Amino acid sequence: MGTNSRIHPERNDVPLLVDPMKITELRPFILHVPVTGSGIADSSHQVTDWGAVGALIDTDAGIRGCGYTGTHGHLPTDRLICDCIEHAYAPLLAGEDPRNVRALWSKLYHCPSIRWVGRAGITQMALAAIDVALWDIQAKAAGMPLWKLLGGGESKRLEAYNTDGGWLNWSLEQLVADAQTMVEEGFRGIKIKVGSPDPNDDLRRIAAVREAIGPGVKLMVDGNGRWDLPTARNLGRKFCDFDIVWFEEPMWFDDVRGHRALARAIETPIALGEQLYSLDAFASFIEAGAVQYVQPDVTRLGGITPWLQVADLALAYRLPVVAHVADMMQIHQHLAFAHPASHLMEYIPWMRECFEEPATVRGSYFHLPQSPGAGTTLRPDALERFGVDR
Ligand code: 0YR
Ligand code: MG
């Protein structure tokens, strides 16, 4: 045991090999940050402000962690997430060592009275915020950016594709102009929304964008869960004409059988995952052959801890992992830089002004973050500028 003879305070048979660290305080917060233009729409959602509902966790070592989940800036439900963080989870963290992050994830997730009302939705999004803050502390305590703590390397290239120009409420002219601008800026991949009331409008929009960007740029389409199987099948069969890389969320988010049937009926690969809350849900889709591009999101899945499990599962099936970025790229860039199944990631820049080191794309590739932590450290004025009363 070397020179270290100190003993864990609660277990007299466990020696302390590392200096202890304790959580001393947890403070929830809500940020609402304006999105592009006067608001964006996909086939299922309209958003004017992106919400980040999270927690600042302080320790007796003077390290502060920050984590958050992503919302549509809907204050009543943001407040519920906040309450869950503050009143359900925070008491379970008091005095704990934040670096025991996987053990703490299990403690919080498996707390029977929370699990009874949870496993998805608000409790899972609140858990995500806490888990991310704990990983942030872990990486700051190690003095490393999270990607490095996770064992990533400096030479990895992480490509960006841009979603923030393909909204369903953009006119055809705006859509085409934005697609051209994004390509001029250096992006080699863009995604546009589909799910218009008349699917023929979607085909016209896809054709116009493909024409504008030329054959060399990746083009993805995202239905945000709008269609039924017959509609998705009819439309999906035509995507081959436009060299569509993937068809994202064509149908109801939880419909494994529908997506399996679609995957067998069309050539364009299926992407999904941004609405799934659990490792088990991903396992069901993957095992069924109902997904080809796996899109886990820390902010819905319950944090970094389960995200890594999903990414490992996808790797075992040799499926690419393309993180959905409701964290606005800050956390996911670290995970994508570190994980061997991940080479491409979504770009949505709405919250860049909130962070000390905002995720940055140069040409078509993400810049490797340098600061210790999970990329979540807020600028000193972020709460003042974007904070909302809880
Ligand atoms: C509204 N990305 C998405 C908008 C986006 C949504 O939530 O941000 O379209 O999350 O589907 O792939
Ligand atoms: Mg999507």
GROMACS .gro file of C-alpha atoms and ligand atoms in nm:
model
  403
    1MET     CA    1   0.000   0.000   0.000
    2GLY     CA    2   0.307   0.229  -0.016
    3THR     CA    3   0.318   0.520   0.221
    4ASN     CA    4  -0.053   0.583   0.205
    5SER     CA    5  -0.218   0.441   0.513
    6ARG     CA    6  -0.531   0.654   0.520
    7ILE     CA    7  -0.861   0.470   0.530
    8HIS     CA    8  -1.195   0.542   0.365
    9PRO     CA    9  -1.413   0.711   0.631
   10GLU     CA   10  -1.709   0.478   0.577
   11ARG     CA   11  -1.528   0.147   0.516
   12ASN     CA   12  -1.243   0.051   0.744
   13ASP     CA   13  -1.111  -0.210   0.497
   14VAL     CA   14  -1.071   0.030   0.201
   15PRO     CA   15  -0.748   0.229   0.183
   16LEU     CA   16  -0.751   0.574   0.028
   17LEU     CA   17  -0.518   0.579  -0.274
   18VAL     CA   18  -0.629   0.916  -0.405
   19ASP     CA   19  -0.699   1.237  -0.217
   20PRO     CA   20  -1.069   1.253  -0.142
   21MET     CA   21  -1.289   1.516  -0.307
   22LYS     CA   22  -1.639   1.608  -0.201
   23ILE     CA   23  -1.937   1.773  -0.362
   24THR     CA   24  -2.023   2.076  -0.151
   25GLU     CA   25  -2.292   2.257  -0.347
   26LEU     CA   26  -2.523   2.219  -0.646
   27ARG     CA   27  -2.694   2.512  -0.814
   28PRO     CA   28  -2.944   2.458  -1.097
   29PHE     CA   29  -2.983   2.708  -1.380
   30ILE     CA   30  -3.192   2.774  -1.691
   31LEU     CA   31  -3.058   2.949  -2.002
   32HIS     CA   32  -3.269   3.052  -2.299
   33VAL     CA   33  -3.063   3.140  -2.605
   34PRO     CA   34  -3.215   3.276  -2.930
   35VAL     CA   35  -3.183   3.047  -3.231
   36THR     CA   36  -3.113   3.153  -3.590
   37GLY     CA   37  -3.346   3.402  -3.759
   38SER     CA   38  -3.674   3.466  -3.583
   39GLY     CA   39  -3.717   3.097  -3.506
   40ILE     CA   40  -3.674   2.760  -3.674
   41ALA     CA   41  -3.910   2.475  -3.753
   42ASP     CA   42  -3.884   2.110  -3.842
   43SER     CA   43  -4.182   1.886  -3.914
   44SER     CA   44  -4.261   1.845  -3.543
   45HIS     CA   45  -4.118   2.142  -3.356
   46GLN     CA   46  -4.097   2.520  -3.361
   47VAL     CA   47  -3.819   2.680  -3.161
   48THR     CA   48  -3.734   3.044  -3.093
   49ASP     CA   49  -3.498   2.993  -2.798
   50TRP     CA   50  -3.281   2.693  -2.721
   51GLY     CA   51  -3.298   2.594  -2.356
   52ALA     CA   52  -3.007   2.470  -2.147
   53VAL     CA   53  -3.126   2.346  -1.809
   54GLY     CA   54  -2.843   2.239  -1.588
   55ALA     CA   55  -2.638   2.238  -1.274
   56LEU     CA   56  -2.320   2.397  -1.144
   57ILE     CA   57  -2.159   2.154  -0.901
   58ASP     CA   58  -1.894   2.278  -0.659
   59THR     CA   59  -1.638   2.070  -0.472
   60ASP     CA   60  -1.415   2.115  -0.170
   61ALA     CA   61  -1.120   2.100  -0.412
   62GLY     CA   62  -1.230   2.429  -0.566
   63ILE     CA   63  -1.327   2.263  -0.894
   64ARG     CA   64  -1.662   2.356  -1.045
   65GLY     CA   65  -1.838   2.131  -1.293
   66CYS     CA   66  -2.112   2.238  -1.533
   67GLY     CA   67  -2.363   2.015  -1.707
   68TYR     CA   68  -2.695   2.070  -1.879
   69THR     CA   69  -2.962   1.913  -2.092
   70GLY     CA   70  -3.120   2.064  -2.405
   71THR     CA   71  -3.479   2.188  -2.435
   72HIS     CA   72  -3.699   2.400  -2.655
   73GLY     CA   73  -3.696   2.683  -2.405
   74HIS     CA   74  -4.036   2.591  -2.262
   75LEU     CA   75  -4.027   2.742  -1.915
   76PRO     CA   76  -4.286   2.524  -1.737
   77THR     CA   77  -4.103   2.200  -1.828
   78ASP     CA   78  -3.760   2.361  -1.785
   79ARG     CA   79  -3.866   2.432  -1.428
   80LEU     CA   80  -3.967   2.070  -1.376
   81ILE     CA   81  -3.622   1.956  -1.490
   82CYS     CA   82  -3.467   2.211  -1.253
   83ASP     CA   83  -3.678   2.086  -0.963
   84CYS     CA   84  -3.579   1.730  -1.038
   85ILE     CA   85  -3.210   1.825  -1.036
   86GLU     CA   86  -3.239   2.026  -0.717
   87HIS     CA   87  -3.488   1.827  -0.509
   88ALA     CA   88  -3.466   1.468  -0.632
   89TYR     CA   89  -3.100   1.419  -0.730
   90ALA     CA   90  -2.897   1.681  -0.541
   91PRO     CA   91  -2.962   1.526  -0.194
   92LEU     CA   92  -2.820   1.195  -0.324
   93LEU     CA   93  -2.496   1.371  -0.422
   94ALA     CA   94  -2.419   1.555  -0.098
   95GLY     CA   95  -2.072   1.470   0.023
   96GLU     CA   96  -2.004   1.223  -0.259
   97ASP     CA   97  -1.678   1.214  -0.455
   98PRO     CA   98  -1.776   1.350  -0.800
   99ARG     CA   99  -1.507   1.143  -0.970
  100ASN     CA  100  -1.699   0.823  -0.889
  101VAL     CA  101  -1.912   0.925  -1.183
  102ARG     CA  102  -2.019   0.584  -1.312
  103ALA     CA  103  -2.106   0.466  -0.960
  104LEU     CA  104  -2.300   0.787  -0.901
  105TRP     CA  105  -2.489   0.745  -1.228
  106SER     CA  106  -2.608   0.406  -1.107
  107LYS     CA  107  -2.692   0.541  -0.763
  108LEU     CA  108  -2.906   0.818  -0.912
  109TYR     CA  109  -3.063   0.615  -1.191
  110HIS     CA  110  -3.150   0.323  -0.961
  111CYS     CA  111  -3.285   0.527  -0.672
  112PRO     CA  112  -3.612   0.331  -0.646
  113SER     CA  113  -3.848   0.620  -0.581
  114ILE     CA  114  -3.705   0.824  -0.871
  115ARG     CA  115  -3.692   0.523  -1.101
  116TRP     CA  116  -4.061   0.461  -1.026
  117VAL     CA  117  -4.150   0.790  -1.198
  118GLY     CA  118  -3.853   0.797  -1.432
  119ARG     CA  119  -3.622   0.610  -1.672
  120ALA     CA  120  -3.724   0.857  -1.945
  121GLY     CA  121  -3.838   1.214  -1.992
  122ILE     CA  122  -3.772   1.478  -1.731
  123THR     CA  123  -3.586   1.259  -1.481
  124GLN     CA  124  -3.354   1.129  -1.753
  125MET     CA  125  -3.279   1.478  -1.885
  126ALA     CA  126  -3.208   1.598  -1.531
  127LEU     CA  127  -2.975   1.302  -1.481
  128ALA     CA  128  -2.795   1.399  -1.802
  129ALA     CA  129  -2.721   1.746  -1.666
  130ILE     CA  130  -2.573   1.603  -1.347
  131ASP     CA  131  -2.372   1.329  -1.516
  132VAL     CA  132  -2.215   1.580  -1.753
  133ALA     CA  133  -2.121   1.811  -1.463
  134LEU     CA  134  -1.955   1.516  -1.286
  135TRP     CA  135  -1.753   1.420  -1.596
  136ASP     CA  136  -1.658   1.787  -1.631
  137ILE     CA  137  -1.519   1.779  -1.278
  138GLN     CA  138  -1.343   1.449  -1.346
  139ALA     CA  139  -1.168   1.593  -1.652
  140LYS     CA  140  -1.082   1.921  -1.479
  141ALA     CA  141  -0.939   1.729  -1.183
  142ALA     CA  142  -0.722   1.535  -1.428
  143GLY     CA  143  -0.620   1.862  -1.597
  144MET     CA  144  -0.732   1.734  -1.937
  145PRO     CA  145  -0.997   1.799  -2.197
  146LEU     CA  146  -1.252   1.519  -2.174
  147TRP     CA  147  -1.154   1.365  -2.510
  148LYS     CA  148  -0.806   1.308  -2.370
  149LEU     CA  149  -0.928   1.168  -2.040
  150LEU     CA  150  -1.131   0.921  -2.250
  151GLY     CA  151  -0.817   0.819  -2.431
  152GLY     CA  152  -0.861   1.001  -2.762
  153GLY     CA  153  -0.563   1.116  -2.968
  154GLU     CA  154  -0.453   1.444  -3.126
  155SER     CA  155  -0.458   1.317  -3.483
  156LYS     CA  156  -0.828   1.228  -3.507
  157ARG     CA  157  -1.024   1.421  -3.770
  158LEU     CA  158  -1.387   1.493  -3.688
  159GLU     CA  159  -1.593   1.618  -3.981
  160ALA     CA  160  -1.883   1.859  -3.934
  161TYR     CA  161  -2.209   1.868  -4.124
  162ASN     CA  162  -2.429   2.176  -4.096
  163THR     CA  163  -2.798   2.157  -3.999
  164ASP     CA  164  -2.851   2.527  -3.941
  165GLY     CA  165  -2.970   2.626  -4.288
  166GLY     CA  166  -3.209   2.350  -4.379
  167TRP     CA  167  -3.513   2.441  -4.171
  168LEU     CA  168  -3.862   2.358  -4.285
  169ASN     CA  169  -3.985   2.716  -4.237
  170TRP     CA  170  -3.718   2.849  -4.478
  171SER     CA  171  -3.856   2.934  -4.822
  172LEU     CA  172  -3.711   2.740  -5.116
  173GLU     CA  173  -3.502   3.044  -5.210
  174GLN     CA  174  -3.366   3.083  -4.858
  175LEU     CA  175  -3.297   2.710  -4.836
  176VAL     CA  176  -3.096   2.709  -5.157
  177ALA     CA  177  -2.911   3.031  -5.068
  178ASP     CA  178  -2.817   2.893  -4.724
  179ALA     CA  179  -2.703   2.563  -4.874
  180GLN     CA  180  -2.473   2.750  -5.111
  181THR     CA  181  -2.340   2.969  -4.830
  182MET     CA  182  -2.263   2.670  -4.609
  183VAL     CA  183  -2.071   2.502  -4.890
  184GLU     CA  184  -1.883   2.824  -4.960
  185GLU     CA  185  -1.791   2.839  -4.593
  186GLY     CA  186  -1.626   2.500  -4.632
  187PHE     CA  187  -1.885   2.250  -4.509
  188ARG     CA  188  -1.874   1.922  -4.700
  189GLY     CA  189  -2.207   1.803  -4.560
  190ILE     CA  190  -2.546   1.962  -4.491
  191LYS     CA  191  -2.881   1.841  -4.363
  192ILE     CA  192  -3.223   1.967  -4.461
  193LYS     CA  193  -3.559   1.910  -4.298
  194VAL     CA  194  -3.840   1.721  -4.469
  195GLY     CA  195  -4.194   1.638  -4.359
  196SER     CA  196  -4.387   1.910  -4.542
  197PRO     CA  197  -4.765   1.867  -4.556
  198ASP     CA  198  -4.720   1.772  -4.924
  199PRO     CA  199  -4.425   1.530  -4.965
  200ASN     CA  200  -4.381   1.651  -5.323
  201ASP     CA  201  -4.267   1.984  -5.179
  202ASP     CA  202  -3.995   1.795  -4.996
  203LEU     CA  203  -3.879   1.633  -5.319
  204ARG     CA  204  -3.868   1.974  -5.489
  205ARG     CA  205  -3.660   2.114  -5.203
  206ILE     CA  206  -3.421   1.820  -5.206
  207ALA     CA  207  -3.378   1.844  -5.584
  208ALA     CA  208  -3.310   2.219  -5.569
  209VAL     CA  209  -3.051   2.182  -5.291
  210ARG     CA  210  -2.873   1.891  -5.459
  211GLU     CA  211  -2.860   2.093  -5.781
  212ALA     CA  212  -2.718   2.394  -5.593
  213ILE     CA  213  -2.446   2.213  -5.397
  214GLY     CA  214  -2.337   1.972  -5.669
  215PRO     CA  215  -2.253   1.603  -5.637
  216GLY     CA  216  -1.953   1.623  -5.403
  217VAL     CA  217  -2.128   1.745  -5.087
  218LYS     CA  218  -2.302   1.508  -4.846
  219LEU     CA  219  -2.676   1.572  -4.822
  220MET     CA  220  -2.888   1.432  -4.540
  221VAL     CA  221  -3.265   1.463  -4.483
  222ASP     CA  222  -3.446   1.468  -4.148
  223GLY     CA  223  -3.819   1.395  -4.107
  224ASN     CA  224  -3.834   1.444  -3.728
  225GLY     CA  225  -4.079   1.158  -3.689
  226ARG     CA  226  -4.356   1.294  -3.903
  227TRP     CA  227  -4.454   1.019  -4.149
  228ASP     CA  228  -4.621   0.678  -4.148
  229LEU     CA  229  -4.463   0.376  -4.314
  230PRO     CA  230  -4.638   0.403  -4.655
  231THR     CA  231  -4.542   0.770  -4.694
  232ALA     CA  232  -4.186   0.716  -4.574
  233ARG     CA  233  -4.146   0.419  -4.808
  234ASN     CA  234  -4.278   0.604  -5.113
  235LEU     CA  235  -4.059   0.903  -5.052
  236GLY     CA  236  -3.756   0.711  -4.932
  237ARG     CA  237  -3.744   0.513  -5.257
  238LYS     CA  238  -3.691   0.838  -5.448
  239PHE     CA  239  -3.398   0.954  -5.234
  240CYS     CA  240  -3.152   0.743  -5.434
  241ASP     CA  241  -3.195   0.989  -5.722
  242PHE     CA  242  -3.041   1.262  -5.507
  243ASP     CA  243  -2.765   1.062  -5.339
  244ILE     CA  244  -2.903   1.113  -4.987
  245VAL     CA  245  -2.659   0.988  -4.721
  246TRP     CA  246  -2.928   0.907  -4.466
  247PHE     CA  247  -3.300   0.942  -4.398
  248GLU     CA  248  -3.330   1.061  -4.037
  249GLU     CA  249  -3.627   0.995  -3.807
  250PRO     CA  250  -3.870   0.910  -4.086
  251MET     CA  251  -4.139   0.780  -3.848
  252TRP     CA  252  -4.258   0.772  -3.489
  253PHE     CA  253  -3.953   0.776  -3.262
  254ASP     CA  254  -4.017   0.448  -3.077
  255ASP     CA  255  -4.140   0.240  -3.371
  256VAL     CA  256  -3.881  -0.036  -3.408
  257ARG     CA  257  -4.091  -0.256  -3.641
  258GLY     CA  258  -4.176   0.032  -3.874
  259HIS     CA  259  -3.813   0.136  -3.911
  260ARG     CA  260  -3.706  -0.223  -3.967
  261ALA     CA  261  -3.964  -0.256  -4.246
  262LEU     CA  262  -3.850   0.073  -4.399
  263ALA     CA  263  -3.483  -0.023  -4.377
  264ARG     CA  264  -3.562  -0.336  -4.577
  265ALA     CA  265  -3.768  -0.149  -4.836
  266ILE     CA  266  -3.540   0.142  -4.932
  267GLU     CA  267  -3.173   0.176  -5.017
  268THR     CA  268  -3.109   0.500  -4.830
  269PRO     CA  269  -2.981   0.421  -4.478
  270ILE     CA  270  -3.188   0.512  -4.170
  271ALA     CA  271  -3.053   0.744  -3.899
  272LEU     CA  272  -3.214   0.789  -3.557
  273GLY     CA  273  -3.152   0.811  -3.186
  274GLU     CA  274  -3.201   1.173  -3.082
  275GLN     CA  275  -3.534   1.085  -2.915
  276LEU     CA  276  -3.423   0.763  -2.742
  277TYR     CA  277  -3.377   0.760  -2.366
  278SER     CA  278  -3.199   0.434  -2.296
  279LEU     CA  279  -2.929   0.188  -2.393
  280ASP     CA  280  -3.206  -0.072  -2.420
  281ALA     CA  281  -3.394   0.134  -2.679
  282PHE     CA  282  -3.078   0.158  -2.892
  283ALA     CA  283  -3.022  -0.215  -2.849
  284SER     CA  284  -3.373  -0.285  -2.982
  285PHE     CA  285  -3.327  -0.072  -3.295
  286ILE     CA  286  -2.977  -0.200  -3.363
  287GLU     CA  287  -3.061  -0.565  -3.308
  288ALA     CA  288  -3.363  -0.530  -3.541
  289GLY     CA  289  -3.151  -0.379  -3.819
  290ALA     CA  290  -3.377  -0.073  -3.801
  291VAL     CA  291  -3.096   0.187  -3.788
  292GLN     CA  292  -2.770   0.236  -3.978
  293TYR     CA  293  -2.648   0.573  -3.845
  294VAL     CA  294  -2.671   0.578  -3.466
  295GLN     CA  295  -2.742   0.923  -3.317
  296PRO     CA  296  -2.721   0.915  -2.937
  297ASP     CA  297  -2.753   1.243  -2.748
  298VAL     CA  298  -2.609   1.284  -2.399
  299THR     CA  299  -2.875   1.538  -2.309
  300ARG     CA  300  -3.162   1.289  -2.351
  301LEU     CA  301  -2.990   0.960  -2.285
  302GLY     CA  302  -2.892   1.049  -1.931
  303GLY     CA  303  -2.540   1.174  -1.983
  304ILE     CA  304  -2.194   1.075  -2.096
  305THR     CA  305  -2.200   0.748  -1.902
  306PRO     CA  306  -2.480   0.587  -2.111
  307TRP     CA  307  -2.368   0.766  -2.432
  308LEU     CA  308  -2.040   0.576  -2.422
  309GLN     CA  309  -2.229   0.249  -2.371
  310VAL     CA  310  -2.448   0.317  -2.676
  311ALA     CA  311  -2.146   0.412  -2.886
  312ASP     CA  312  -1.968   0.089  -2.785
  313LEU     CA  313  -2.280  -0.108  -2.874
  314ALA     CA  314  -2.293   0.058  -3.218
  315LEU     CA  315  -1.924  -0.019  -3.268
  316ALA     CA  316  -1.988  -0.386  -3.195
  317TYR     CA  317  -2.236  -0.384  -3.486
  318ARG     CA  318  -1.995  -0.178  -3.700
  319LEU     CA  319  -2.244   0.108  -3.724
  320PRO     CA  320  -2.125   0.471  -3.743
  321VAL     CA  321  -2.209   0.697  -3.448
  322VAL     CA  322  -2.311   1.051  -3.545
  323ALA     CA  323  -2.405   1.239  -3.229
  324HIS     CA  324  -2.716   1.453  -3.230
  325VAL     CA  325  -2.617   1.780  -3.067
  326ALA     CA  326  -2.885   1.915  -2.835
  327ASP     CA  327  -2.583   2.022  -2.623
  328MET     CA  328  -2.496   2.248  -2.917
  329MET     CA  329  -2.177   2.050  -2.983
  330GLN     CA  330  -1.989   2.127  -2.661
  331ILE     CA  331  -1.990   1.785  -2.494
  332HIS     CA  332  -2.040   1.570  -2.799
  333GLN     CA  333  -1.727   1.698  -2.969
  334HIS     CA  334  -1.519   1.546  -2.687
  335LEU     CA  335  -1.702   1.214  -2.712
  336ALA     CA  336  -1.681   1.206  -3.090
  337PHE     CA  337  -1.309   1.290  -3.085
  338ALA     CA  338  -1.252   1.004  -2.841
  339HIS     CA  339  -1.480   0.732  -2.978
  340PRO     CA  340  -1.362   0.505  -3.261
  341ALA     CA  341  -1.713   0.474  -3.416
  342SER     CA  342  -1.749   0.850  -3.456
  343HIS     CA  343  -1.608   1.050  -3.748
  344LEU     CA  344  -1.887   1.292  -3.833
  345MET     CA  345  -2.093   1.526  -3.615
  346GLU     CA  346  -2.378   1.771  -3.646
  347TYR     CA  347  -2.310   2.147  -3.639
  348ILE     CA  348  -2.565   2.385  -3.482
  349PRO     CA  349  -2.405   2.707  -3.352
  350TRP     CA  350  -2.683   2.857  -3.139
  351MET     CA  351  -2.510   2.856  -2.800
  352ARG     CA  352  -2.156   2.952  -2.899
  353GLU     CA  353  -2.170   3.280  -2.703
  354CYS     CA  354  -2.235   3.094  -2.378
  355PHE     CA  355  -1.906   2.906  -2.350
  356GLU     CA  356  -1.544   2.981  -2.263
  357GLU     CA  357  -1.428   2.759  -2.549
  358PRO     CA  358  -1.711   2.724  -2.801
  359ALA     CA  359  -1.697   2.434  -3.045
  360THR     CA  360  -1.539   2.563  -3.364
  361VAL     CA  361  -1.529   2.433  -3.719
  362ARG     CA  362  -1.244   2.520  -3.953
  363GLY     CA  363  -1.309   2.430  -4.313
  364SER     CA  364  -1.513   2.118  -4.269
  365TYR     CA  365  -1.357   1.985  -3.946
  366PHE     CA  366  -1.403   2.044  -3.576
  367HIS     CA  367  -1.114   2.207  -3.398
  368LEU     CA  368  -0.976   1.987  -3.118
  369PRO     CA  369  -1.076   2.146  -2.782
  370GLN     CA  370  -0.788   2.237  -2.554
  371SER     CA  371  -0.933   2.341  -2.217
  372PRO     CA  372  -0.961   2.094  -1.929
  373GLY     CA  373  -1.315   1.966  -1.876
  374ALA     CA  374  -1.613   1.857  -2.083
  375GLY     CA  375  -1.642   2.180  -2.286
  376THR     CA  376  -1.928   2.306  -2.070
  377THR     CA  377  -1.762   2.591  -1.880
  378LEU     CA  378  -1.987   2.894  -1.913
  379ARG     CA  379  -1.857   3.241  -1.985
  380PRO     CA  380  -1.887   3.467  -1.679
  381ASP     CA  381  -2.168   3.667  -1.842
  382ALA     CA  382  -2.370   3.371  -1.977
  383LEU     CA  383  -2.608   3.349  -1.681
  384GLU     CA  384  -2.655   3.725  -1.681
  385ARG     CA  385  -2.725   3.741  -2.056
  386PHE     CA  386  -2.932   3.428  -2.105
  387GLY     CA  387  -3.036   3.316  -1.756
  388VAL     CA  388  -3.408   3.282  -1.683
  389ASP     CA  389  -3.577   3.283  -1.342
  390ARG     CA  390  -3.647   2.940  -1.212
  3910YR     C1  391  -3.546   2.126  -3.294
  3910YR     N1  392  -3.143   1.764  -3.547
  3910YR     C2  393  -3.266   1.785  -3.512
  3910YR     C3  394  -3.428   2.112  -3.386
  3910YR     C4  395  -3.287   1.911  -3.429
  3910YR     C5  396  -3.423   1.971  -3.442
  3910YR     O1  397  -3.527   2.035  -3.188
  3910YR     O2  398  -3.314   2.146  -3.317
  3910YR     O3  399  -3.468   1.978  -3.571
  3910YR     O4  400  -3.271   1.878  -3.294
  3910YR     O5  401  -3.352   1.707  -3.543
  3910YR     O6  402  -3.108   1.655  -3.612
  392MG      MG  403  -3.273   1.520  -3.619
   0.00000   0.00000   0.00000
